Short mmCIF file of N, CA and C in Angstrom, two decimals:
data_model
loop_
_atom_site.label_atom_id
_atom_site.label_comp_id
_atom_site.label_asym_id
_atom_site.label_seq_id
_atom_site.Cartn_x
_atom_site.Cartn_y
_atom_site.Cartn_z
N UNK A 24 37.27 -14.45 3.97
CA UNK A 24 36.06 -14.23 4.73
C UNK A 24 34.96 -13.74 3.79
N UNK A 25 34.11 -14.08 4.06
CA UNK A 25 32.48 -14.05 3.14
C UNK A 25 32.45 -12.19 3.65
N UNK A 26 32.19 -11.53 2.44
CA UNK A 26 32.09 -10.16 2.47
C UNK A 26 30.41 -9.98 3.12
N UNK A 27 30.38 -8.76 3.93
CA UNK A 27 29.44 -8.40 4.76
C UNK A 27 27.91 -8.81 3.96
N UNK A 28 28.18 -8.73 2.48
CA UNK A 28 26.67 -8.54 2.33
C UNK A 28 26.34 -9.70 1.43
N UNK A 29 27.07 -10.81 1.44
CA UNK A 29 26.58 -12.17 1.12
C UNK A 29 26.23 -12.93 2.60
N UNK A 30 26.36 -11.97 3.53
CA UNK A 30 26.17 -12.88 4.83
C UNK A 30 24.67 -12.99 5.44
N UNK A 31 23.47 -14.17 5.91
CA UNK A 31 22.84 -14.26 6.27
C UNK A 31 22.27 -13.83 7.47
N UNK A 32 21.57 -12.65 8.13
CA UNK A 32 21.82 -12.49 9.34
C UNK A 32 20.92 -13.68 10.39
N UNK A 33 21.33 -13.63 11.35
CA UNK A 33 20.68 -15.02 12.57
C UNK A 33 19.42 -15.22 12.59
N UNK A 34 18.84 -13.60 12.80
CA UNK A 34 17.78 -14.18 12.96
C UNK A 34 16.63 -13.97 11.15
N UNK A 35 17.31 -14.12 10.73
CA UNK A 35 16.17 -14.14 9.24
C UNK A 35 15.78 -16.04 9.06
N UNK A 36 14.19 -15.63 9.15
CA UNK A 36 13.33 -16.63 8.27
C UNK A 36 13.12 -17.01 7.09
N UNK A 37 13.46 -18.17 6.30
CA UNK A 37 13.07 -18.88 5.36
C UNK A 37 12.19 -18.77 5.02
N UNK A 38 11.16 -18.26 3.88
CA UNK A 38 9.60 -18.46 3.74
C UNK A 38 9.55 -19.14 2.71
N UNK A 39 8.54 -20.15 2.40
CA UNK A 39 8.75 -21.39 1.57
C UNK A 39 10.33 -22.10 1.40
N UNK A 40 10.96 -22.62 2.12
CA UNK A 40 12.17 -22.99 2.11
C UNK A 40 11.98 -24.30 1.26
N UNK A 41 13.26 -24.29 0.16
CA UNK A 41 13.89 -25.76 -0.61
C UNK A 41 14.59 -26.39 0.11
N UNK A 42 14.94 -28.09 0.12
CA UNK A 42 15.30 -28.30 1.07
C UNK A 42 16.55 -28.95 -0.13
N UNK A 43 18.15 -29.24 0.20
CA UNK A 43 19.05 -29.65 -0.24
C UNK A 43 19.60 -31.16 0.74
N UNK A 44 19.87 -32.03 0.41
CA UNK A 44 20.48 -32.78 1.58
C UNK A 44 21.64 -33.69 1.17
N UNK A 45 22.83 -33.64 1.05
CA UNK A 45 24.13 -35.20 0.72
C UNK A 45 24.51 -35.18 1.84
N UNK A 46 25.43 -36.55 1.74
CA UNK A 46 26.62 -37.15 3.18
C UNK A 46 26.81 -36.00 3.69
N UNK A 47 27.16 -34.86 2.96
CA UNK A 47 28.16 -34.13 3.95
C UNK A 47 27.49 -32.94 4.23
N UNK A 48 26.66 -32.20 3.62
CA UNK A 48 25.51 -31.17 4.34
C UNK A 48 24.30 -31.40 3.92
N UNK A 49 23.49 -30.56 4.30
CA UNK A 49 21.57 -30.47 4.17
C UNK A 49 21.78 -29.06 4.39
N UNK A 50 20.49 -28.30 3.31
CA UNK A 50 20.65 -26.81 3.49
C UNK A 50 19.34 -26.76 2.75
N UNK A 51 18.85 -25.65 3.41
CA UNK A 51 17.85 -25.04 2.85
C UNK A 51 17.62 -23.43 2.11
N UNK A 52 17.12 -22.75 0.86
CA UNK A 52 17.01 -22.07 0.35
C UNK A 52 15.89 -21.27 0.07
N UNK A 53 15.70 -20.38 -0.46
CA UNK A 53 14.52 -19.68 -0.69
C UNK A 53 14.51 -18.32 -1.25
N UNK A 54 13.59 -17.72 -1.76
CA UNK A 54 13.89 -16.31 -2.53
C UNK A 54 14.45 -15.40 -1.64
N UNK A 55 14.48 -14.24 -1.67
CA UNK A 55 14.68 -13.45 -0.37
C UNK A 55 14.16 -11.84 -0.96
N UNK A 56 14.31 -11.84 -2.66
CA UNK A 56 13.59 -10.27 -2.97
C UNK A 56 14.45 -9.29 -2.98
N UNK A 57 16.10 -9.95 -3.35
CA UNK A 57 17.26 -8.36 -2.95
C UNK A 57 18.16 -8.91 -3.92
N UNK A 58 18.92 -8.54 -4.26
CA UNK A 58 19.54 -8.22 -5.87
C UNK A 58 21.63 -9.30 -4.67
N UNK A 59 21.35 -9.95 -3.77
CA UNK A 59 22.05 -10.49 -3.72
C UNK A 59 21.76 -11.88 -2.73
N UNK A 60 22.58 -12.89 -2.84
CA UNK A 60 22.60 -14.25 -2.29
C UNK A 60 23.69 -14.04 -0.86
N UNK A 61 22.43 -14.65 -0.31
CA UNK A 61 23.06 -14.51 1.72
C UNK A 61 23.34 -15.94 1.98
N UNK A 62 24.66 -15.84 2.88
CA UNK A 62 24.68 -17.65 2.91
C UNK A 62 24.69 -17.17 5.16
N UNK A 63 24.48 -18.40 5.25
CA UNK A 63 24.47 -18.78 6.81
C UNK A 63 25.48 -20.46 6.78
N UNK A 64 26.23 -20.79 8.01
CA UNK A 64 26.60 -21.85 8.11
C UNK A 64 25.94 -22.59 9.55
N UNK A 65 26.27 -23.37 9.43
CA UNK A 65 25.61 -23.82 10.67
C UNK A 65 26.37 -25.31 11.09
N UNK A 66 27.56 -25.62 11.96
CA UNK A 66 28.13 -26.31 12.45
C UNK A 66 27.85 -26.86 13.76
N UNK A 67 27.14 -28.02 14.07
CA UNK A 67 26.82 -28.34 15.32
C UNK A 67 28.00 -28.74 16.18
N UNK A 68 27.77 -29.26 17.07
CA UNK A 68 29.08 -29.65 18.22
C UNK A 68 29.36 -31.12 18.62
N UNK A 69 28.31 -31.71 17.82
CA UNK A 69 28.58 -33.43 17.49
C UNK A 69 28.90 -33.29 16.21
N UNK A 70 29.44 -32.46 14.90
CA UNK A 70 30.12 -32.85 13.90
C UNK A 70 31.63 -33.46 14.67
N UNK A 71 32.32 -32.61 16.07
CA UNK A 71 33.57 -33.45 16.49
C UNK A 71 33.40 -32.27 17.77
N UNK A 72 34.02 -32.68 19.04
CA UNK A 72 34.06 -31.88 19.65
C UNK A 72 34.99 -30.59 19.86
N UNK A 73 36.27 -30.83 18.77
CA UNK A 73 36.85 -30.01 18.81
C UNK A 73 36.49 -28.62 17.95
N UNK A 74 36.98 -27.60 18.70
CA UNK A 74 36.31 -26.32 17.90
C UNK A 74 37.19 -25.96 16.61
N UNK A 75 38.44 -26.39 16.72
CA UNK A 75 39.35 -26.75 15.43
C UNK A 75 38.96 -26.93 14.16
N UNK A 76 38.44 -28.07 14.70
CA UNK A 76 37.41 -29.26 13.36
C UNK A 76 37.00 -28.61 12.89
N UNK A 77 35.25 -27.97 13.79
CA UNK A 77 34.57 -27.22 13.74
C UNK A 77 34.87 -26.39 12.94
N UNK A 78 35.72 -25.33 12.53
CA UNK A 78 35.97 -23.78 12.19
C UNK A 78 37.06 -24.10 11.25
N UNK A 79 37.47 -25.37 10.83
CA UNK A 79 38.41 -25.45 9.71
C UNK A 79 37.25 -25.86 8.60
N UNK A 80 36.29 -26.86 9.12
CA UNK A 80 34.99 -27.34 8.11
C UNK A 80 34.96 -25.76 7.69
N UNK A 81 33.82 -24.96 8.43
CA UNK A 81 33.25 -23.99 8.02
C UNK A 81 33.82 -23.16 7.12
N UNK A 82 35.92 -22.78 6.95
CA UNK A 82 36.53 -21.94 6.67
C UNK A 82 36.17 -22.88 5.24
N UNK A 83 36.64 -24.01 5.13
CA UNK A 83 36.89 -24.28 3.46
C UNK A 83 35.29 -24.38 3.21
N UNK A 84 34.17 -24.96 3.72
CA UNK A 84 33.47 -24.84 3.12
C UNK A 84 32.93 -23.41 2.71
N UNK A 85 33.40 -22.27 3.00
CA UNK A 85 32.70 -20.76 3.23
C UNK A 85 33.49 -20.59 1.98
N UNK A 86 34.79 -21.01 1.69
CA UNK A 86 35.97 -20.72 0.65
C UNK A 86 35.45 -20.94 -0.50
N UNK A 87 34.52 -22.41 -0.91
CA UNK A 87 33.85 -22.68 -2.08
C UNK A 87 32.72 -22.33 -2.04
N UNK A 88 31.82 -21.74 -1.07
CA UNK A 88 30.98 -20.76 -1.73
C UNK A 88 31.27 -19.58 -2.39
N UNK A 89 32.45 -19.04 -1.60
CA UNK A 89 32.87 -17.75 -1.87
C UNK A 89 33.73 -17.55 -3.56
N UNK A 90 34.26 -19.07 -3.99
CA UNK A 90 34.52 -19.18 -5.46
C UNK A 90 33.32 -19.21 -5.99
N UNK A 91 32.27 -19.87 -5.77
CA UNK A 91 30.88 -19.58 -6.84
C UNK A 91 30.00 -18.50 -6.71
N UNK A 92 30.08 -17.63 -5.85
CA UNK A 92 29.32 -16.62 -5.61
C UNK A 92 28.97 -15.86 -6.55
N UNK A 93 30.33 -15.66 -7.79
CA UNK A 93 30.09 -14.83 -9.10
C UNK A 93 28.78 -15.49 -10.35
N UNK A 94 28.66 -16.99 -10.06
CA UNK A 94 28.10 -17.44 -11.04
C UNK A 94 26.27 -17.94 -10.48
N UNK A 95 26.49 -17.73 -8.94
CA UNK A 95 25.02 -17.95 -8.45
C UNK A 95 23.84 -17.27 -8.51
N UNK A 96 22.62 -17.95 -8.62
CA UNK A 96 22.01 -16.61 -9.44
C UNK A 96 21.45 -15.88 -7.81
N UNK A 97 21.34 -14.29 -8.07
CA UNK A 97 21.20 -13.48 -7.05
C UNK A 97 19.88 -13.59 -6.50
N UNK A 98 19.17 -13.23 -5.66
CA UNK A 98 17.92 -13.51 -5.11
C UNK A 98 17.44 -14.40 -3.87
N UNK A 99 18.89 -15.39 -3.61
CA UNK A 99 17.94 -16.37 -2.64
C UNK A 99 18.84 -16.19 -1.02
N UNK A 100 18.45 -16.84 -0.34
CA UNK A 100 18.89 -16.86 1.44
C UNK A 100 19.39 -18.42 1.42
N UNK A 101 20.96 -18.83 1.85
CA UNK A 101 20.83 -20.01 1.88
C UNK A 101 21.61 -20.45 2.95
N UNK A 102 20.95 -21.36 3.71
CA UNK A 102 21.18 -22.01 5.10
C UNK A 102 21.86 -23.54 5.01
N UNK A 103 23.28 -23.54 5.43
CA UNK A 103 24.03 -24.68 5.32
C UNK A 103 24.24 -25.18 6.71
N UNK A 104 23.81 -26.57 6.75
CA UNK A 104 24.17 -27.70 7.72
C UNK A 104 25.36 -28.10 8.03
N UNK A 105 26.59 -28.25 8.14
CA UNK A 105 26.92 -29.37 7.76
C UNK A 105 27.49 -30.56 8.66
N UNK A 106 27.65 -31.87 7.80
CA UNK A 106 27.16 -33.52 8.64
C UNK A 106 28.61 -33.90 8.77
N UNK A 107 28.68 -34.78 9.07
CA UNK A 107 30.06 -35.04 9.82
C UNK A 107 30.49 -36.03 8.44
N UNK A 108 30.21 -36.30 7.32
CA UNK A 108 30.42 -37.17 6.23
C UNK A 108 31.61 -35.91 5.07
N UNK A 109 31.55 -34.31 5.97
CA UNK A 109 32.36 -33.69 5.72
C UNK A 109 33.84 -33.54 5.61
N UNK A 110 34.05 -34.13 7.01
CA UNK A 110 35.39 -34.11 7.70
C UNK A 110 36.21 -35.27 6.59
N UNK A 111 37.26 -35.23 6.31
CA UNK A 111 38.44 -35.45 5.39
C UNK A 111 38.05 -35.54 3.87
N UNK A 112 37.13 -35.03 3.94
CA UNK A 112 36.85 -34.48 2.15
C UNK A 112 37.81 -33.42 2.18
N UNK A 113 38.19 -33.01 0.72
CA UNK A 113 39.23 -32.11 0.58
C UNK A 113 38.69 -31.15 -0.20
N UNK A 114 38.92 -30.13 -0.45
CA UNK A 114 38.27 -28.96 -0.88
C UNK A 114 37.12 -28.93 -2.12
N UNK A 115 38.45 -29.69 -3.13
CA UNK A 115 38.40 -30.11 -4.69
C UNK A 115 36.86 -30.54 -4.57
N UNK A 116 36.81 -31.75 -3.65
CA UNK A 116 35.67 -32.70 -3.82
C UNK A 116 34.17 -31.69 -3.39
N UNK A 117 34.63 -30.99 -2.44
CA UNK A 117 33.36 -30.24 -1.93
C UNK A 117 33.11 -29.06 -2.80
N UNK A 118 33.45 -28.66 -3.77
CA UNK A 118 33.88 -27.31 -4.59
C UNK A 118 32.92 -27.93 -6.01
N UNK A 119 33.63 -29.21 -5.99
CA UNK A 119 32.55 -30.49 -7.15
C UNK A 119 31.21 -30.56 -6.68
N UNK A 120 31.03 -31.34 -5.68
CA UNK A 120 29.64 -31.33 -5.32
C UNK A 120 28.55 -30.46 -5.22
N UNK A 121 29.45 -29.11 -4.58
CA UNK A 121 28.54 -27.74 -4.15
C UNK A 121 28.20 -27.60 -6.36
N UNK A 122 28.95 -27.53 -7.10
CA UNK A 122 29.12 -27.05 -8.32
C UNK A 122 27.37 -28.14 -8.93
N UNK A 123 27.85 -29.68 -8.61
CA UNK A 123 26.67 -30.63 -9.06
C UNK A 123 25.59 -30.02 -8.69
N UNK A 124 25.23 -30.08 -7.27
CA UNK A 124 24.14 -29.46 -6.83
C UNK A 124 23.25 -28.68 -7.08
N UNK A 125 23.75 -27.47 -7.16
CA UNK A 125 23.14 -26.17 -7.50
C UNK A 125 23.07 -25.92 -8.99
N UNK A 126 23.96 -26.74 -9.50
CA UNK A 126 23.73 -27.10 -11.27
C UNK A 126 21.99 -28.04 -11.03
N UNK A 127 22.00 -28.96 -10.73
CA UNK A 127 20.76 -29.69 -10.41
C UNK A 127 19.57 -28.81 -10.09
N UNK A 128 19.94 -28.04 -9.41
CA UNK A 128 18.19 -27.24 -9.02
C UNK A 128 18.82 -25.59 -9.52
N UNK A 129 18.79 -25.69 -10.32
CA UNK A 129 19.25 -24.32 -11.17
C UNK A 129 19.89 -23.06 -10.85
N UNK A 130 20.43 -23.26 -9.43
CA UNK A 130 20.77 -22.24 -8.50
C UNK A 130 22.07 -21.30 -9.43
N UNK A 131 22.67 -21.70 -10.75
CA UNK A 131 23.61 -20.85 -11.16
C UNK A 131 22.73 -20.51 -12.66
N UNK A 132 23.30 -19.22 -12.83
CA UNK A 132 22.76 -18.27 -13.59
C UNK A 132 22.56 -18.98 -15.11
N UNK A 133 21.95 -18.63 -15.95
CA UNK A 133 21.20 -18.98 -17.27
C UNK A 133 21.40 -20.67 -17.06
N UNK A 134 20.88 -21.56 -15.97
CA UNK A 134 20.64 -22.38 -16.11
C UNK A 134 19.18 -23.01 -15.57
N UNK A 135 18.42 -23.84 -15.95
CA UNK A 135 17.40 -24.22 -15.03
C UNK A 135 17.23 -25.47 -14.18
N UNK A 136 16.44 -25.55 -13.44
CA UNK A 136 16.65 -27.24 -12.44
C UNK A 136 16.15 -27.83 -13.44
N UNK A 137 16.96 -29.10 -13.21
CA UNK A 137 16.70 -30.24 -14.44
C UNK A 137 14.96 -30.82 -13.74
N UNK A 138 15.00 -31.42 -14.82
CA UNK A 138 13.11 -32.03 -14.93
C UNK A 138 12.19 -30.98 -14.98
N UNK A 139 12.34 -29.84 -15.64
CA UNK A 139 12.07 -28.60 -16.14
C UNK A 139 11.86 -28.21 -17.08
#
């Protein structure tokens, strides 16, 4: 479980939000001004109707944030979607992608977003 104070609370606003988007989520980011990174998930009820689905997505995807958390750089609020292009990806693959990503727009520490 994502420790209390990487957690996003409900009702916090985005101000200037980045926008992220692949097959399997869209998320948006932004500074936030506090010496740590807040995540939010956000699972709709047409990813499958079962709440199963639902809350097994969220557990592994919460799992590979919670492996990069040490290397992300501290400062931002980040709001995860995720799309139904999720469901039978396996951890490995989503653990890769989340890793590409945030390598791409500089989100891990002494690195910068490429075209920079």
């Amino acid at each position: 479980m994502l420790q209390k104070q990487y957690r996003l609370p409900s009702k916090t606003k985005l101000k200037n939000p980045r926008f992220i988007k692949t097959s399997e989520y869209s998320g948006k980011y932004a500074h936030n001004g506090m010496d740590t990174t807040r995540f939010a998930f956000v699972v709709k009820k047409t990813l499958d109707k079962k709440a199963v689905t639902r809350n097994r997505v969220r557990r592994v995807f919460r799992s590979c944030i919670e492996e990069l958390t040490p290397v992300i750089t501290p400062g931002y609020d980040m709001l995860f979607f995720l799309e139904k292009g999720i469901i039978g990806k396996t951890r490995r693959e989503l653990l890769t992608e989340l890793q590409r990503v945030f390598e791409e727009r500089g989100l891990f520490k002494n690195t910068k977003p490429k075209g920079e």
